[in-house]
mmCIF file of C-alpha atoms in Angstrom:
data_model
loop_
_atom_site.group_PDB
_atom_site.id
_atom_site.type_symbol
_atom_site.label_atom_id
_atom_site.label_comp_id
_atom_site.label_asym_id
_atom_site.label_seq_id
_atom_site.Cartn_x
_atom_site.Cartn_y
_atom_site.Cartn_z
ATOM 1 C CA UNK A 21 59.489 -90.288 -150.394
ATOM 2 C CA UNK A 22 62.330 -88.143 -150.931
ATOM 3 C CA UNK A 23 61.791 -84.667 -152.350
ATOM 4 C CA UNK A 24 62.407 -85.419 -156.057
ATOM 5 C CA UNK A 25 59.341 -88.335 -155.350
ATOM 6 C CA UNK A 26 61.589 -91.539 -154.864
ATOM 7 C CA UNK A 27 62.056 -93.885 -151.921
ATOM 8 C CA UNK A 28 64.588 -92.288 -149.351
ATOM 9 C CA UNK A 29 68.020 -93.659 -149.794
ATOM 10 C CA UNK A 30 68.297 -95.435 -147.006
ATOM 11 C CA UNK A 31 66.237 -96.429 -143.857
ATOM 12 C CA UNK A 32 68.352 -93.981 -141.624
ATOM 13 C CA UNK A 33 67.409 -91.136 -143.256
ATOM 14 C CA UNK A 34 63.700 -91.882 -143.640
ATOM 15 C CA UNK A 35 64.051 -92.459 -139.965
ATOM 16 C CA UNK A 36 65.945 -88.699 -139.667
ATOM 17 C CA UNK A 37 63.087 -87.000 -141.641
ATOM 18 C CA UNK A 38 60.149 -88.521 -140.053
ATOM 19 C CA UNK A 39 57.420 -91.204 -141.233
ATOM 20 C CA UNK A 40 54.053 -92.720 -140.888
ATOM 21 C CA UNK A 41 54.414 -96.322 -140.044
ATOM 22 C CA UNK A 42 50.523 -96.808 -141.515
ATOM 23 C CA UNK A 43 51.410 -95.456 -144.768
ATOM 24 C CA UNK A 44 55.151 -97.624 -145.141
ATOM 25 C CA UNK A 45 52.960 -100.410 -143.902
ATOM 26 C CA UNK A 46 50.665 -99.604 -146.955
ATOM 27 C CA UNK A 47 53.308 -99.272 -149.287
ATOM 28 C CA UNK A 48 54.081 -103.185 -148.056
ATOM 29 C CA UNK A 49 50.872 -104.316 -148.247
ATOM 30 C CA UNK A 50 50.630 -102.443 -151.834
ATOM 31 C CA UNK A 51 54.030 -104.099 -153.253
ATOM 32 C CA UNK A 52 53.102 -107.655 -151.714
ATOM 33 C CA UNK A 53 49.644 -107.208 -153.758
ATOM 34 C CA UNK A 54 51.492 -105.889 -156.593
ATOM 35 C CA UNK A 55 54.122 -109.200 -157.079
ATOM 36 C CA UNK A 56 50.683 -111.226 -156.401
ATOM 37 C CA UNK A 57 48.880 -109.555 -159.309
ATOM 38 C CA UNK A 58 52.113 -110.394 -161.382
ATOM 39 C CA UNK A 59 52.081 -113.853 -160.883
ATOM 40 C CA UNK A 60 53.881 -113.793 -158.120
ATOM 41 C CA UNK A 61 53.622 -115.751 -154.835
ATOM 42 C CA UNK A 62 56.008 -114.645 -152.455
ATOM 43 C CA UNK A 63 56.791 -117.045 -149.219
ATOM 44 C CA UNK A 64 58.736 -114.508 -147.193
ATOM 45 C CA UNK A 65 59.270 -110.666 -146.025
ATOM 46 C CA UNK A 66 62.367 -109.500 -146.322
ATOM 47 C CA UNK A 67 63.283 -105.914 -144.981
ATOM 48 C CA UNK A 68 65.138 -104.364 -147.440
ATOM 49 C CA UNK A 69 68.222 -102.638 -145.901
ATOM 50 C CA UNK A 70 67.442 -103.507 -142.744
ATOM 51 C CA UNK A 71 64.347 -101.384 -142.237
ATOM 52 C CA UNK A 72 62.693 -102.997 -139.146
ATOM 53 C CA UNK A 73 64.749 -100.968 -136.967
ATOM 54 C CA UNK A 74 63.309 -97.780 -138.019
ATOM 55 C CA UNK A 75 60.043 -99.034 -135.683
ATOM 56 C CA UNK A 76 58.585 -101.251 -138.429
ATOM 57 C CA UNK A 77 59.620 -105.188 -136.513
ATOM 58 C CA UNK A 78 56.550 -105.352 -135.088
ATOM 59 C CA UNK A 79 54.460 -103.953 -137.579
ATOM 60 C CA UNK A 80 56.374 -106.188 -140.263
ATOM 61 C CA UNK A 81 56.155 -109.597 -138.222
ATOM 62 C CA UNK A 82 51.875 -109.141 -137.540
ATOM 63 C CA UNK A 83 51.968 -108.477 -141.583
ATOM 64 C CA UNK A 84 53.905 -111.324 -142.314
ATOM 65 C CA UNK A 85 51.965 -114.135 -139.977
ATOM 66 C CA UNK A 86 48.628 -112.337 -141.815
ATOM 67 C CA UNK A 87 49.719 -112.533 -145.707
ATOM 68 C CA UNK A 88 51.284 -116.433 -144.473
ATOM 69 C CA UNK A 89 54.998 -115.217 -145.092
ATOM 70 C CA UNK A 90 57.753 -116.126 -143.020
ATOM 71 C CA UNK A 91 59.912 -113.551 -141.972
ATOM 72 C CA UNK A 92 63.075 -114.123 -139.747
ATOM 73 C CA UNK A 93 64.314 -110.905 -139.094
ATOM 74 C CA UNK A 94 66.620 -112.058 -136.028
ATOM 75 C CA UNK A 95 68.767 -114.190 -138.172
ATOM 76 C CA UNK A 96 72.038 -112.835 -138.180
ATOM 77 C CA UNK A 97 73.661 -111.612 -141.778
ATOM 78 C CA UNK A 98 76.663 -112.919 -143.296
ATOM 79 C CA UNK A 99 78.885 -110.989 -145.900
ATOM 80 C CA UNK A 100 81.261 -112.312 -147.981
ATOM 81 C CA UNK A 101 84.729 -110.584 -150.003
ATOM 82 C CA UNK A 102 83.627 -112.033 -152.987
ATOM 83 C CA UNK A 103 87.294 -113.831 -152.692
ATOM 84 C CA UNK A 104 88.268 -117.135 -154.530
ATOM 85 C CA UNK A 105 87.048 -119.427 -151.884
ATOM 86 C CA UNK A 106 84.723 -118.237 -148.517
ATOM 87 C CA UNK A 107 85.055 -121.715 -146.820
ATOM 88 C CA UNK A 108 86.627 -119.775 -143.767
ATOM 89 C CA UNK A 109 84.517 -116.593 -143.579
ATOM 90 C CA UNK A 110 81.274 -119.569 -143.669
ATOM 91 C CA UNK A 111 82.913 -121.993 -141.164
ATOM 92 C CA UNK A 112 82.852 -118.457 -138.681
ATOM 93 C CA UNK A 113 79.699 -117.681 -139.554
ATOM 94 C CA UNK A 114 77.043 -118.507 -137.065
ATOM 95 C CA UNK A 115 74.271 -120.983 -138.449
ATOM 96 C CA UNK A 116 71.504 -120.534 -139.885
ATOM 97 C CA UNK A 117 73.107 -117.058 -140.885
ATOM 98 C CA UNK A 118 71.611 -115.051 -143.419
ATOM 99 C CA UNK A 119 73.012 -113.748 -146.577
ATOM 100 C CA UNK A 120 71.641 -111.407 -148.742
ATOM 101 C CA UNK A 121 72.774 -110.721 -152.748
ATOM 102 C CA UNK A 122 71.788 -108.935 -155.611
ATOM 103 C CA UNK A 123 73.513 -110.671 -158.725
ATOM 104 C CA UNK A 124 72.954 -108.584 -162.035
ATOM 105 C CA UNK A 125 74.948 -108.067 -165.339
ATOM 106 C CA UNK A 126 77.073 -104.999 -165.581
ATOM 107 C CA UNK A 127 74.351 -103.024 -167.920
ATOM 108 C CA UNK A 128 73.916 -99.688 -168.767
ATOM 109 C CA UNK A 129 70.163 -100.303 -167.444
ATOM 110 C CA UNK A 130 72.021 -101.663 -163.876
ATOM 111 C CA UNK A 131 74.690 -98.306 -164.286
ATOM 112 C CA UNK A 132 70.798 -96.220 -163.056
ATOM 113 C CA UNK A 133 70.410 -97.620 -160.055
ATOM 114 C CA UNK A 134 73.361 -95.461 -158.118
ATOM 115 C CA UNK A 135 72.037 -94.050 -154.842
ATOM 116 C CA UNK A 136 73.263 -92.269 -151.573
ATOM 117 C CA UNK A 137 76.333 -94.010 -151.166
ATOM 118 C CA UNK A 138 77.305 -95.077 -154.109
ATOM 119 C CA UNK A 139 77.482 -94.456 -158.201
ATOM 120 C CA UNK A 140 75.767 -96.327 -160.270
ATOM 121 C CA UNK A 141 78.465 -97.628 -161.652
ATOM 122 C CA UNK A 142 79.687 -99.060 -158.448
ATOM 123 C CA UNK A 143 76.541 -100.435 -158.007
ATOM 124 C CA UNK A 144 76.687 -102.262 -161.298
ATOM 125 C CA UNK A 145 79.930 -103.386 -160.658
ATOM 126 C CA UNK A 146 79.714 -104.976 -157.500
ATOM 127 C CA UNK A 147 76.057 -106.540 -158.287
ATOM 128 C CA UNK A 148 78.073 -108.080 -161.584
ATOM 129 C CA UNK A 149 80.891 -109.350 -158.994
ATOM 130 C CA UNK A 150 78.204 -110.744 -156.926
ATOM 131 C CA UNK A 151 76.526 -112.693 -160.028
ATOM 132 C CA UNK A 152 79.845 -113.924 -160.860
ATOM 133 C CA UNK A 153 80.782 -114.944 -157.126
ATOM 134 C CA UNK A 154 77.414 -117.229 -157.210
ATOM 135 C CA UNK A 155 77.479 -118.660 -160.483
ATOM 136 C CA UNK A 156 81.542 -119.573 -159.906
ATOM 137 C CA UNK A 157 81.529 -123.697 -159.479
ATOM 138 C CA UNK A 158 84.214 -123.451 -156.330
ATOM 139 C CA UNK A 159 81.464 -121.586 -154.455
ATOM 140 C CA UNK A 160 79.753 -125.305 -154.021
ATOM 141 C CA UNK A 161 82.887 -127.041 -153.383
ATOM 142 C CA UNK A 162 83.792 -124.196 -150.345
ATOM 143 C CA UNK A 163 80.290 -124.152 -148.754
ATOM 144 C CA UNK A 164 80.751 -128.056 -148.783
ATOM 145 C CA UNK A 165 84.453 -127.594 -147.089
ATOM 146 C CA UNK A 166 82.778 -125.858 -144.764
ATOM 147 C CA UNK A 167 80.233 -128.013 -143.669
ATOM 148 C CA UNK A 168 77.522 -125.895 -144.180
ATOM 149 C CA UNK A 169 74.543 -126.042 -146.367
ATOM 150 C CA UNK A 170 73.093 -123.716 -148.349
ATOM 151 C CA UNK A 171 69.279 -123.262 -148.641
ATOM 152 C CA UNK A 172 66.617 -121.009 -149.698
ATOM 153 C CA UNK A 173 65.535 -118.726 -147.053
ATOM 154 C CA UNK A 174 61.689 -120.225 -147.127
ATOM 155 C CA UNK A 175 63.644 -123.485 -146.426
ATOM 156 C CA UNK A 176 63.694 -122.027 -142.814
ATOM 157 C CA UNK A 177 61.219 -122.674 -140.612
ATOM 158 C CA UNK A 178 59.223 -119.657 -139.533
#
């Protein structure tokens, strides 16, 4: 953790200060047990912000084939502009690609969560732009123009 006691703001510079990989593997293990306890029954690892390259892939995929997730970190990421219709930036996109979001309201709760690189504000804006991009009806109608189809990402085979 970062001096004031909160995850590092990104993977780079937990990487630039020096970690254990045992005890970010525990903090895994102890989140995966924690969603469990909640109710929760996860199907698949996902590395937030690309943390795997720190030295975590291999540590990550032996965790994942244990605790029965699939986890697919070589599939490569898509990002969209959030523009009125993606059908081109999809049709480019190499398939299965992967693409990641993180749809929220514009809250005063979701104006908190600013970190290294951005306010929160920004953060809460562009998480609100991201809810609206999904929910929009033309998104189906472009990933169909496309000829692509969209699934979950435990659709995937592991």
């Amino acid at each position: 953790v970062a001096e004031q006691g909160a995850f590092t703001a990104s993977p780079a510079e937990l990487r630039e200060r020096g970690f254990c990989p045992d005890e970010a593997m525990r903090e895994v293990a102890s989140q995966l047990e924690y969603a469990r306890q909640c109710g929760l029954e996860p199907d698949y690892l996902d590395e937030h912000m690309g943390g795997a390259w720190i030295g975590l892939a291999d540590r990550l995929r032996d965790f994942a084939r244990r605790e029965g997730l699939r986890y697919r970190p070589e599939l490569p990421g898509i990002a969209f502009t959030h523009r009125e219709c993606v059908a081109d930036e999809l049709a480019a996109a190499p398939s299965p690609a992967l693409a990641v979001f993180h749809p929220s309201h514009d809250t005063g709760e979701m104006r908190l969560v600013g970190n290294g690189e951005a306010t929160g504000a920004a953060v809460a804006a562009e998480r609100d732009a991201e809810r609206r991009f999904l929910t929009d009806p033309r998104l189906a109608a472009c990933v169909e123009r496309a000829d692509r189809l969209s699934v979950r990402y435990s659709d995937l085979a592991a």
